[in-house]
PDB file of C-alpha atoms and ligand atoms in Angstrom:
ATOM      1  CA  MET I   1      66.077  30.646   2.512  1.00 47.00           C
ATOM      2  CA  PRO I   2      64.810  34.255   2.609  1.00 53.00           C
ATOM      3  CA  GLU I   3      64.790  36.205   5.878  1.00 57.00           C
ATOM      4  CA  SER I   4      62.189  35.151   8.409  1.00 60.00           C
ATOM      5  CA  THR I   5      59.064  37.299   8.213  1.00 89.00           C
ATOM      6  CA  ALA I   6      57.126  36.019  11.229  1.00 97.00           C
ATOM      7  CA  LYS I   7      57.354  37.741  14.595  1.00 97.00           C
ATOM      8  CA  LEU I   8      58.538  35.314  17.238  1.00 97.00           C
ATOM      9  CA  ILE I   9      56.243  34.699  20.227  1.00 98.00           C
ATOM     10  CA  ASP I  10      58.684  34.240  23.100  1.00 97.00           C
ATOM     11  CA  GLY I  11      56.770  32.164  25.653  1.00 97.00           C
ATOM     12  CA  LYS I  12      59.436  32.672  28.296  1.00 97.00           C
ATOM     13  CA  VAL I  13      58.769  36.422  28.435  1.00 98.00           C
ATOM     14  CA  TYR I  14      54.994  36.020  28.867  1.00 98.00           C
ATOM     15  CA  ALA I  15      55.448  33.130  31.328  1.00 98.00           C
ATOM     16  CA  GLU I  16      57.794  35.200  33.527  1.00 98.00           C
ATOM     17  CA  ARG I  17      55.289  38.053  33.493  1.00 98.00           C
ATOM     18  CA  LEU I  18      52.490  35.723  34.579  1.00 98.00           C
ATOM     19  CA  LEU I  19      54.662  34.112  37.255  1.00 98.00           C
ATOM     20  CA  ALA I  20      55.447  37.561  38.657  1.00 98.00           C
ATOM     21  CA  ARG I  21      51.702  38.340  38.853  1.00 98.00           C
ATOM     22  CA  VAL I  22      50.991  34.977  40.513  1.00 98.00           C
ATOM     23  CA  THR I  23      53.798  35.570  43.032  1.00 98.00           C
ATOM     24  CA  ASP I  24      52.279  38.969  43.938  1.00 98.00           C
ATOM     25  CA  GLU I  25      48.837  37.459  44.316  1.00 98.00           C
ATOM     26  CA  VAL I  26      50.123  34.659  46.560  1.00 98.00           C
ATOM     27  CA  ALA I  27      51.784  37.278  48.805  1.00 98.00           C
ATOM     28  CA  GLN I  28      48.506  39.244  48.992  1.00 98.00           C
ATOM     29  CA  LEU I  29      46.451  36.142  49.802  1.00 98.00           C
ATOM     30  CA  LYS I  30      48.845  35.318  52.612  1.00 98.00           C
ATOM     31  CA  ALA I  31      48.867  38.866  53.976  1.00 98.00           C
ATOM     32  CA  ASN I  32      45.148  39.610  53.648  1.00 98.00           C
ATOM     33  CA  HIS I  33      43.518  36.223  54.160  1.00 98.00           C
ATOM     34  CA  GLY I  34      46.148  33.978  55.788  1.00 98.00           C
ATOM     35  CA  LEU I  35      45.759  31.728  52.737  1.00 98.00           C
ATOM     36  CA  GLN I  36      48.743  29.972  51.139  1.00 98.00           C
ATOM     37  CA  PRO I  37      47.757  28.231  47.874  1.00 98.00           C
ATOM     38  CA  GLY I  38      49.028  24.641  47.850  1.00 99.00           C
ATOM     39  CA  LEU I  39      49.773  22.437  44.858  1.00 98.00           C
ATOM     40  CA  ALA I  40      50.274  18.663  44.923  1.00 98.00           C
ATOM     41  CA  VAL I  41      51.890  16.956  41.949  1.00 98.00           C
ATOM     42  CA  VAL I  42      51.832  13.183  41.592  1.00 98.00           C
ATOM     43  CA  LEU I  43      54.266  11.334  39.350  1.00 98.00           C
ATOM     44  CA  VAL I  44      54.029   7.597  38.807  1.00 98.00           C
ATOM     45  CA  GLY I  45      57.089   5.936  37.282  1.00 98.00           C
ATOM     46  CA  ASP I  46      60.439   7.288  36.125  1.00 96.00           C
ATOM     47  CA  ASP I  47      59.889   8.772  32.678  1.00 95.00           C
ATOM     48  CA  PRO I  48      62.813  11.239  32.387  1.00 93.00           C
ATOM     49  CA  ALA I  49      60.844  13.996  30.615  1.00 93.00           C
ATOM     50  CA  SER I  50      58.013  13.774  33.178  1.00 96.00           C
ATOM     51  CA  GLN I  51      60.562  13.909  36.012  1.00 97.00           C
ATOM     52  CA  ILE I  52      61.900  17.188  34.622  1.00 96.00           C
ATOM     53  CA  TYR I  53      58.407  18.691  34.249  1.00 96.00           C
ATOM     54  CA  VAL I  54      57.367  17.605  37.746  1.00 97.00           C
ATOM     55  CA  ARG I  55      60.516  18.975  39.359  1.00 97.00           C
ATOM     56  CA  SER I  56      59.988  22.290  37.595  1.00 97.00           C
ATOM     57  CA  LYS I  57      56.349  22.465  38.808  1.00 97.00           C
ATOM     58  CA  GLY I  58      57.490  21.947  42.409  1.00 98.00           C
ATOM     59  CA  GLU I  59      60.336  24.453  42.184  1.00 98.00           C
ATOM     60  CA  ARG I  60      58.185  27.112  40.518  1.00 98.00           C
ATOM     61  CA  SER I  61      55.421  26.711  43.127  1.00 98.00           C
ATOM     62  CA  LEU I  62      57.901  27.226  45.946  1.00 98.00           C
ATOM     63  CA  ALA I  63      59.471  30.203  44.168  1.00 98.00           C
ATOM     64  CA  ALA I  64      56.007  31.794  43.926  1.00 98.00           C
ATOM     65  CA  GLY I  65      55.559  31.386  47.692  1.00 98.00           C
ATOM     66  CA  MET I  66      53.119  28.498  47.444  1.00 98.00           C
ATOM     67  CA  HIS I  67      52.903  25.320  49.478  1.00 98.00           C
ATOM     68  CA  SER I  68      54.189  22.451  47.327  1.00 98.00           C
ATOM     69  CA  VAL I  69      53.987  18.702  47.716  1.00 98.00           C
ATOM     70  CA  THR I  70      55.347  16.125  45.275  1.00 98.00           C
ATOM     71  CA  HIS I  71      54.412  12.451  45.448  1.00 98.00           C
ATOM     72  CA  LEU I  72      56.826  10.203  43.555  1.00 98.00           C
ATOM     73  CA  LEU I  73      55.352   6.724  43.185  1.00 98.00           C
ATOM     74  CA  PRO I  74      57.021   3.673  41.612  1.00 98.00           C
ATOM     75  CA  ALA I  75      55.932   2.533  38.133  1.00 98.00           C
ATOM     76  CA  ASP I  76      54.317  -0.623  39.551  1.00 98.00           C
ATOM     77  CA  THR I  77      52.039   1.330  41.915  1.00 98.00           C
ATOM     78  CA  PRO I  78      48.624  -0.368  41.919  1.00 98.00           C
ATOM     79  CA  GLN I  79      45.586   1.649  40.829  1.00 98.00           C
ATOM     80  CA  SER I  80      44.113   1.334  44.339  1.00 98.00           C
ATOM     81  CA  GLU I  81      47.192   2.984  45.886  1.00 98.00           C
ATOM     82  CA  LEU I  82      47.137   5.878  43.409  1.00 98.00           C
ATOM     83  CA  LEU I  83      43.442   6.412  44.101  1.00 98.00           C
ATOM     84  CA  ARG I  84      44.151   6.367  47.840  1.00 98.00           C
ATOM     85  CA  VAL I  85      46.775   9.112  47.417  1.00 98.00           C
ATOM     86  CA  ILE I  86      44.279  11.227  45.456  1.00 98.00           C
ATOM     87  CA  GLU I  87      41.588  10.774  48.111  1.00 98.00           C
ATOM     88  CA  GLU I  88      44.074  11.888  50.736  1.00 98.00           C
ATOM     89  CA  LEU I  89      44.910  15.013  48.707  1.00 98.00           C
ATOM     90  CA  ASN I  90      41.197  15.727  48.094  1.00 98.00           C
ATOM     91  CA  ALA I  91      40.725  15.789  51.868  1.00 98.00           C
ATOM     92  CA  ASP I  92      43.873  17.817  52.669  1.00 98.00           C
ATOM     93  CA  PRO I  93      42.924  21.428  53.524  1.00 98.00           C
ATOM     94  CA  LEU I  94      46.457  22.672  52.705  1.00 98.00           C
ATOM     95  CA  ILE I  95      46.142  21.442  49.110  1.00 99.00           C
ATOM     96  CA  HIS I  96      44.074  23.465  46.607  1.00 98.00           C
ATOM     97  CA  GLY I  97      45.404  22.027  43.359  1.00 99.00           C
ATOM     98  CA  ILE I  98      46.100  18.411  42.381  1.00 98.00           C
ATOM     99  CA  LEU I  99      47.912  17.376  39.204  1.00 98.00           C
ATOM    100  CA  VAL I 100      48.682  13.794  38.232  1.00 98.00           C
ATOM    101  CA  GLN I 101      51.414  13.917  35.604  1.00 98.00           C
ATOM    102  CA  LEU I 102      50.498  12.177  32.337  1.00 97.00           C
ATOM    103  CA  PRO I 103      51.057   9.796  30.716  1.00 95.00           C
ATOM    104  CA  LEU I 104      50.547   7.216  33.453  1.00 97.00           C
ATOM    105  CA  PRO I 105      52.071   3.741  33.129  1.00 97.00           C
ATOM    106  CA  LYS I 106      49.871   1.545  30.914  1.00 96.00           C
ATOM    107  CA  SER I 107      48.659  -0.534  33.860  1.00 96.00           C
ATOM    108  CA  LEU I 108      46.834   2.506  35.312  1.00 98.00           C
ATOM    109  CA  ASP I 109      43.514   3.990  34.224  1.00 98.00           C
ATOM    110  CA  GLU I 110      43.895   7.723  33.499  1.00 97.00           C
ATOM    111  CA  ARG I 111      40.139   8.302  33.251  1.00 96.00           C
ATOM    112  CA  ALA I 112      39.456   6.778  36.658  1.00 98.00           C
ATOM    113  CA  VAL I 113      42.212   8.920  38.142  1.00 98.00           C
ATOM    114  CA  ALA I 114      40.870  12.133  36.572  1.00 98.00           C
ATOM    115  CA  ALA I 115      37.353  11.244  37.724  1.00 98.00           C
ATOM    116  CA  LEU I 116      38.407  10.906  41.363  1.00 98.00           C
ATOM    117  CA  ILE I 117      40.130  14.293  41.656  1.00 98.00           C
ATOM    118  CA  ASP I 118      37.891  16.853  43.378  1.00 98.00           C
ATOM    119  CA  PRO I 119      36.746  19.037  40.423  1.00 98.00           C
ATOM    120  CA  ASP I 120      37.418  22.156  42.508  1.00 98.00           C
ATOM    121  CA  LYS I 121      41.071  21.068  42.975  1.00 98.00           C
ATOM    122  CA  ASP I 122      41.445  19.828  39.387  1.00 98.00           C
ATOM    123  CA  VAL I 123      44.022  22.405  38.242  1.00 98.00           C
ATOM    124  CA  ASP I 124      44.619  20.345  35.088  1.00 97.00           C
ATOM    125  CA  GLY I 125      40.975  20.812  34.067  1.00 98.00           C
ATOM    126  CA  LEU I 126      40.669  17.156  33.091  1.00 97.00           C
ATOM    127  CA  HIS I 127      37.646  16.159  35.163  1.00 98.00           C
ATOM    128  CA  VAL I 128      34.466  15.820  33.060  1.00 98.00           C
ATOM    129  CA  ILE I 129      32.838  18.429  35.301  1.00 98.00           C
ATOM    130  CA  ASN I 130      35.473  20.983  34.276  1.00 98.00           C
ATOM    131  CA  ALA I 131      35.290  19.932  30.615  1.00 98.00           C
ATOM    132  CA  GLY I 132      31.504  20.401  30.852  1.00 98.00           C
ATOM    133  CA  ARG I 133      31.828  23.763  32.580  1.00 98.00           C
ATOM    134  CA  LEU I 134      34.231  24.916  29.870  1.00 98.00           C
ATOM    135  CA  ALA I 135      31.935  23.682  27.081  1.00 97.00           C
ATOM    136  CA  THR I 136      28.924  25.460  28.605  1.00 97.00           C
ATOM    137  CA  GLY I 137      30.769  28.673  29.455  1.00 94.00           C
ATOM    138  CA  GLU I 138      30.586  28.286  33.256  1.00 95.00           C
ATOM    139  CA  PRO I 139      33.625  29.226  35.355  1.00 94.00           C
ATOM    140  CA  ALA I 140      35.901  26.189  35.047  1.00 97.00           C
ATOM    141  CA  LEU I 141      39.392  25.113  35.909  1.00 98.00           C
ATOM    142  CA  THR I 142      40.806  25.024  32.390  1.00 98.00           C
ATOM    143  CA  PRO I 143      43.676  22.868  31.089  1.00 98.00           C
ATOM    144  CA  CYS I 144      46.950  24.767  31.446  1.00 98.00           C
ATOM    145  CA  THR I 145      48.476  24.463  27.981  1.00 98.00           C
ATOM    146  CA  PRO I 146      45.344  25.656  26.140  1.00 98.00           C
ATOM    147  CA  LEU I 147      44.964  28.594  28.524  1.00 98.00           C
ATOM    148  CA  GLY I 148      48.645  29.406  27.958  1.00 98.00           C
ATOM    149  CA  CYS I 149      48.084  29.408  24.182  1.00 98.00           C
ATOM    150  CA  MET I 150      45.172  31.820  24.586  1.00 98.00           C
ATOM    151  CA  ILE I 151      47.282  34.209  26.663  1.00 98.00           C
ATOM    152  CA  LEU I 152      49.946  34.194  23.919  1.00 98.00           C
ATOM    153  CA  LEU I 153      47.321  34.889  21.250  1.00 98.00           C
ATOM    154  CA  ARG I 154      45.732  37.735  23.216  1.00 98.00           C
ATOM    155  CA  GLU I 155      49.135  39.287  23.922  1.00 97.00           C
ATOM    156  CA  THR I 156      50.176  39.184  20.270  1.00 96.00           C
ATOM    157  CA  VAL I 157      47.164  39.141  17.938  1.00 97.00           C
ATOM    158  CA  GLY I 158      44.905  40.975  20.422  1.00 97.00           C
ATOM    159  CA  ASP I 159      41.187  40.804  19.648  1.00 98.00           C
ATOM    160  CA  LEU I 160      40.365  37.424  18.111  1.00 98.00           C
ATOM    161  CA  THR I 161      36.719  38.179  17.250  1.00 98.00           C
ATOM    162  CA  GLY I 162      35.596  36.691  13.952  1.00 98.00           C
ATOM    163  CA  LEU I 163      38.946  35.131  13.065  1.00 98.00           C
ATOM    164  CA  ARG I 164      39.137  31.668  11.507  1.00 98.00           C
ATOM    165  CA  ALA I 165      40.895  29.290  13.899  1.00 99.00           C
ATOM    166  CA  VAL I 166      41.990  25.775  12.985  1.00 99.00           C
ATOM    167  CA  VAL I 167      43.090  23.376  15.713  1.00 98.00           C
ATOM    168  CA  VAL I 168      44.955  20.329  14.451  1.00 98.00           C
ATOM    169  CA  GLY I 169      44.525  17.608  17.074  1.00 98.00           C
ATOM    170  CA  ARG I 170      41.567  16.568  19.217  1.00 98.00           C
ATOM    171  CA  SER I 171      43.154  15.453  22.477  1.00 97.00           C
ATOM    172  CA  VAL I 172      41.353  15.908  25.781  1.00 96.00           C
ATOM    173  CA  LEU I 173      44.387  17.741  27.195  1.00 96.00           C
ATOM    174  CA  VAL I 174      44.890  20.271  24.384  1.00 97.00           C
ATOM    175  CA  GLY I 175      42.897  20.068  21.126  1.00 98.00           C
ATOM    176  CA  ARG I 176      39.378  19.975  22.517  1.00 98.00           C
ATOM    177  CA  PRO I 177      39.775  22.553  25.291  1.00 98.00           C
ATOM    178  CA  ILE I 178      41.601  25.048  23.102  1.00 98.00           C
ATOM    179  CA  ALA I 179      38.842  24.783  20.522  1.00 98.00           C
ATOM    180  CA  GLN I 180      36.365  25.687  23.288  1.00 98.00           C
ATOM    181  CA  LEU I 181      38.466  28.657  24.376  1.00 98.00           C
ATOM    182  CA  LEU I 182      38.791  29.930  20.803  1.00 98.00           C
ATOM    183  CA  LEU I 183      35.018  29.616  20.423  1.00 98.00           C
ATOM    184  CA  GLN I 184      34.528  31.624  23.634  1.00 97.00           C
ATOM    185  CA  ALA I 185      36.806  34.253  22.077  1.00 98.00           C
ATOM    186  CA  ASP I 186      34.340  34.458  19.148  1.00 98.00           C
ATOM    187  CA  CYS I 187      36.563  32.710  16.605  1.00 98.00           C
ATOM    188  CA  THR I 188      35.106  30.470  13.912  1.00 98.00           C
ATOM    189  CA  VAL I 189      36.668  27.180  14.925  1.00 98.00           C
ATOM    190  CA  THR I 190      37.529  24.032  13.000  1.00 98.00           C
ATOM    191  CA  ILE I 191      38.960  20.978  14.751  1.00 98.00           C
ATOM    192  CA  ALA I 192      40.998  18.924  12.293  1.00 98.00           C
ATOM    193  CA  HIS I 193      42.624  15.567  13.032  1.00 96.00           C
ATOM    194  CA  SER I 194      44.339  12.554  11.528  1.00 91.00           C
ATOM    195  CA  LYS I 195      41.221  11.532   9.579  1.00 95.00           C
ATOM    196  CA  SER I 196      40.474  15.008   8.171  1.00 98.00           C
ATOM    197  CA  ARG I 197      40.466  15.186   4.370  1.00 98.00           C
ATOM    198  CA  ASP I 198      42.814  17.658   2.714  1.00 98.00           C
ATOM    199  CA  LEU I 199      44.391  18.920   5.913  1.00 98.00           C
ATOM    200  CA  PRO I 200      46.658  21.419   4.082  1.00 98.00           C
ATOM    201  CA  ALA I 201      43.615  23.163   2.562  1.00 98.00           C
ATOM    202  CA  ILE I 202      41.879  23.341   5.961  1.00 98.00           C
ATOM    203  CA  CYS I 203      45.011  24.812   7.559  1.00 98.00           C
ATOM    204  CA  ARG I 204      45.358  27.398   4.774  1.00 98.00           C
ATOM    205  CA  GLU I 205      42.047  28.956   5.865  1.00 98.00           C
ATOM    206  CA  ALA I 206      43.340  29.653   9.351  1.00 98.00           C
ATOM    207  CA  ASP I 207      44.059  33.125  10.690  1.00 98.00           C
ATOM    208  CA  ILE I 208      45.019  31.230  13.858  1.00 98.00           C
ATOM    209  CA  LEU I 209      46.563  27.798  13.462  1.00 98.00           C
ATOM    210  CA  VAL I 210      47.103  25.661  16.561  1.00 98.00           C
ATOM    211  CA  ALA I 211      49.155  22.499  16.019  1.00 98.00           C
ATOM    212  CA  ALA I 212      48.703  19.861  18.715  1.00 98.00           C
ATOM    213  CA  VAL I 213      49.090  16.531  16.951  1.00 97.00           C
ATOM    214  CA  GLY I 214      52.379  15.156  18.221  1.00 96.00           C
ATOM    215  CA  ARG I 215      53.869  14.610  14.731  1.00 97.00           C
ATOM    216  CA  PRO I 216      57.282  16.244  14.244  1.00 97.00           C
ATOM    217  CA  ARG I 217      57.293  19.131  11.719  1.00 97.00           C
ATOM    218  CA  MET I 218      54.106  17.880  10.067  1.00 97.00           C
ATOM    219  CA  ILE I 219      52.689  21.347   9.260  1.00 98.00           C
ATOM    220  CA  ARG I 220      54.530  22.680   6.221  1.00 98.00           C
ATOM    221  CA  GLY I 221      55.082  26.285   5.141  1.00 98.00           C
ATOM    222  CA  ASP I 222      52.656  26.048   2.226  1.00 98.00           C
ATOM    223  CA  TRP I 223      49.861  24.981   4.602  1.00 98.00           C
ATOM    224  CA  ILE I 224      49.912  28.400   6.228  1.00 98.00           C
ATOM    225  CA  LYS I 225      47.949  31.477   5.292  1.00 98.00           C
ATOM    226  CA  PRO I 226      50.296  34.468   4.914  1.00 97.00           C
ATOM    227  CA  GLY I 227      50.239  36.537   8.110  1.00 97.00           C
ATOM    228  CA  ALA I 228      48.565  33.837  10.243  1.00 98.00           C
ATOM    229  CA  ALA I 229      49.369  33.320  13.940  1.00 98.00           C
ATOM    230  CA  VAL I 230      50.856  29.844  14.377  1.00 98.00           C
ATOM    231  CA  ILE I 231      50.864  28.250  17.826  1.00 98.00           C
ATOM    232  CA  ASP I 232      52.941  25.087  17.978  1.00 98.00           C
ATOM    233  CA  VAL I 233      52.083  22.894  20.974  1.00 98.00           C
ATOM    234  CA  GLY I 234      54.170  19.926  19.779  1.00 96.00           C
ATOM    235  CA  ILE I 235      57.024  18.513  21.852  1.00 95.00           C
ATOM    236  CA  ASN I 236      58.607  15.767  19.736  1.00 95.00           C
ATOM    237  CA  ARG I 237      61.993  14.156  20.240  1.00 93.00           C
ATOM    238  CA  VAL I 238      63.825  13.516  16.964  1.00 95.00           C
ATOM    239  CA  PRO I 239      67.396  12.649  15.978  1.00 94.00           C
ATOM    240  CA  PHE I 240      69.666  15.626  15.169  1.00 93.00           C
ATOM    241  CA  ASP I 241      69.754  16.692  11.489  1.00 88.00           C
ATOM    242  CA  ASP I 242      73.557  16.546  11.729  1.00 89.00           C
ATOM    243  CA  PRO I 243      74.367  12.906  10.825  1.00 92.00           C
ATOM    244  CA  VAL I 244      77.351  12.775  13.206  1.00 91.00           C
ATOM    245  CA  LYS I 245      75.197  13.795  16.202  1.00 91.00           C
ATOM    246  CA  ALA I 246      72.351  11.552  15.003  1.00 90.00           C
ATOM    247  CA  ALA I 247      74.713   8.582  14.740  1.00 91.00           C
ATOM    248  CA  ALA I 248      75.774   9.244  18.343  1.00 93.00           C
ATOM    249  CA  GLY I 249      72.121   8.761  19.303  1.00 90.00           C
ATOM    250  CA  ARG I 250      71.614  12.417  20.231  1.00 92.00           C
ATOM    251  CA  THR I 251      68.107  13.821  19.993  1.00 93.00           C
ATOM    252  CA  LYS I 252      66.496  17.254  20.114  1.00 94.00           C
ATOM    253  CA  VAL I 253      63.004  18.612  20.604  1.00 95.00           C
ATOM    254  CA  VAL I 254      61.005  19.936  17.634  1.00 96.00           C
ATOM    255  CA  GLY I 255      57.384  21.014  17.297  1.00 97.00           C
ATOM    256  CA  ASP I 256      54.536  19.881  15.067  1.00 98.00           C
ATOM    257  CA  VAL I 257      55.278  22.767  12.699  1.00 98.00           C
ATOM    258  CA  ASN I 258      58.137  22.953  10.228  1.00 98.00           C
ATOM    259  CA  PHE I 259      59.480  26.146  11.786  1.00 97.00           C
ATOM    260  CA  LYS I 260      61.947  27.050   9.047  1.00 96.00           C
ATOM    261  CA  GLU I 261      59.252  27.001   6.382  1.00 98.00           C
ATOM    262  CA  ALA I 262      56.392  28.338   8.482  1.00 98.00           C
ATOM    263  CA  SER I 263      58.301  31.348   9.769  1.00 98.00           C
ATOM    264  CA  GLN I 264      58.648  32.596   6.160  1.00 97.00           C
ATOM    265  CA  VAL I 265      54.878  32.769   5.789  1.00 98.00           C
ATOM    266  CA  ALA I 266      53.275  33.291   9.209  1.00 98.00           C
ATOM    267  CA  GLY I 267      52.731  36.695  10.845  1.00 98.00           C
ATOM    268  CA  TRP I 268      53.370  35.317  14.339  1.00 98.00           C
ATOM    269  CA  ILE I 269      54.879  32.017  15.377  1.00 98.00           C
ATOM    270  CA  THR I 270      55.858  30.252  18.586  1.00 98.00           C
ATOM    271  CA  PRO I 271      59.214  28.474  18.593  1.00 97.00           C
ATOM    272  CA  ALA I 272      59.233  24.914  19.903  1.00 96.00           C
ATOM    273  CA  PRO I 273      60.727  24.564  22.421  1.00 94.00           C
ATOM    274  CA  GLY I 274      60.445  27.963  24.115  1.00 95.00           C
ATOM    275  CA  GLY I 275      56.986  29.014  22.965  1.00 96.00           C
ATOM    276  CA  VAL I 276      53.992  27.339  24.547  1.00 97.00           C
ATOM    277  CA  GLY I 277      55.948  25.106  26.957  1.00 95.00           C
ATOM    278  CA  PRO I 278      56.993  27.781  29.487  1.00 95.00           C
ATOM    279  CA  MET I 279      53.383  29.000  29.716  1.00 97.00           C
ATOM    280  CA  THR I 280      52.079  25.657  30.983  1.00 97.00           C
ATOM    281  CA  VAL I 281      53.723  25.822  34.423  1.00 97.00           C
ATOM    282  CA  ALA I 282      52.860  29.512  34.859  1.00 98.00           C
ATOM    283  CA  VAL I 283      49.188  28.806  34.114  1.00 98.00           C
ATOM    284  CA  LEU I 284      49.258  25.800  36.453  1.00 98.00           C
ATOM    285  CA  LEU I 285      50.251  28.103  39.300  1.00 98.00           C
ATOM    286  CA  GLN I 286      47.606  30.620  38.276  1.00 98.00           C
ATOM    287  CA  ASN I 287      44.992  27.840  38.252  1.00 98.00           C
ATOM    288  CA  THR I 288      46.094  26.806  41.742  1.00 98.00           C
ATOM    289  CA  VAL I 289      45.634  30.374  42.998  1.00 98.00           C
ATOM    290  CA  THR I 290      42.188  30.473  41.340  1.00 98.00           C
ATOM    291  CA  ALA I 291      41.247  27.139  42.951  1.00 98.00           C
ATOM    292  CA  ALA I 292      42.494  28.300  46.367  1.00 98.00           C
ATOM    293  CA  LYS I 293      40.442  31.500  46.159  1.00 98.00           C
ATOM    294  CA  ARG I 294      37.295  29.684  45.099  1.00 97.00           C
ATOM    295  CA  LEU I 295      37.682  27.031  47.804  1.00 98.00           C
ATOM    296  CA  ALA I 296      38.174  29.784  50.391  1.00 98.00           C
ATOM    297  CA  GLY I 297      35.189  31.751  49.092  1.00 97.00           C
ATOM    298  CA  ILE I 298      37.344  34.704  48.009  1.00 96.00           C
ATOM    299  CA  GLU I 299      36.160  36.455  44.847  1.00 79.00           C
ATOM    300  CA  ALA I 300      38.144  35.181  41.859  1.00 63.00           C
TER     301      ALA I 300
HETATM  302  N1  GUN R 401      51.871  15.777  30.550  1.00 54.29           N
HETATM  303  C1  GUN R 401      52.150  16.668  29.564  1.00 54.29           C
HETATM  304  N2  GUN R 401      51.417  17.792  29.703  1.00 54.29           N
HETATM  305  C2  GUN R 401      50.651  17.610  30.798  1.00 54.29           C
HETATM  306  C3  GUN R 401      49.684  18.427  31.457  1.00 54.29           C
HETATM  307  O1  GUN R 401      49.360  19.553  31.058  1.00 54.29           O
HETATM  308  N3  GUN R 401      49.095  17.875  32.548  1.00 54.29           N
HETATM  309  C4  GUN R 401      49.411  16.625  32.984  1.00 54.29           C
HETATM  310  N4  GUN R 401      48.765  16.168  34.065  1.00 54.29           N
HETATM  311  N5  GUN R 401      50.302  15.855  32.408  1.00 54.29           N
HETATM  312  C5  GUN R 401      50.914  16.354  31.316  1.00 54.29           C
END
C-alpha cells in the first residue's frame, strides 16, 4: 500500500472544542439568566452499545454543567408506560431536551414515541415538525449526527457552495437530514441507497461523500473521486481480521467505508470510530442549550 494521502478528520478534536463552547454557554446562561439547560435521556432495554452511549450522554451533560436525568426502563416496558414517561418529561420545566435512545425493542413503536415528544424539546430532531422545519429552512432542532458531520465539513473543506454531495443512505436519523443540511449549504445533493443503480459511478461524482448505510466497508477506494471529503457515519461490528482473535469471538468497529483504500484517494476522511461519533454527543448538548434558550425566550 502507498502512503495515505487523505488528511484525517479527527472528530475528537472538534467535539472537545464544541463541548468547551457549550460548557461556557451553560455557565453564562446560569449566571445571566438563572437558566440551567436540562437533558433527559430514556433507554429501554439493555443493549450494551446503547448503554454505553446513554451513560456517556449523561456524564457529558453533567461535565458541561447541565442538569441531567436518565430513565432506564426494562425491555418489556409497555408502550403506554414509555409514553407516560415522555409526557412527564414534556411537562417538566427543568427539562429542555428529551432523547429516547434508538433502536427501541421491537414491541415498541418508535414513530409514536417521536410524535409525542414536545417538538421544542426534541433535541434528536426526529419529530415530523422538526423534519418539516429543516426541509423548509425554518429554525429547527436538527438531528445530532448530521449536524456533527456538517461541522466537520465546514471546519475542513470550508465553503461548500456548488460542490457535488452524495449521501449514501436515506434513514430518518442521518441520510435524509444530512441531505437537507447539504442542500442548505448550497451543495448539489444526490441521495443514493440500496436500490440505486451503479452506486460506484454515483459516488465517483462526489466532492463530498457521506456514507450512512450500515454496511461494513462497503464504499471502496475506486468509488471515490480523488481529493473528495469522505464522511463515514457507519458504526458496524465485525470480527477481527486476525483469524486468532476472530476465532475467539472478538469483534471491532469499522465504518461503511473501506478506510485503507479510501484514504489513498480522498482529500479528507473521517476515521471510524473516532470521526463522526464523538461529534454526536457534543451536538446533542448544543441542541439542548439551543432548546433551553428558545423555551426561555432568550435569543438563540
Ligand atoms: N441511536 C444511535 N444514534 C442515535 C441518535 O442520534 N439518537 C437516538 N435517539 N438514538 C440513536
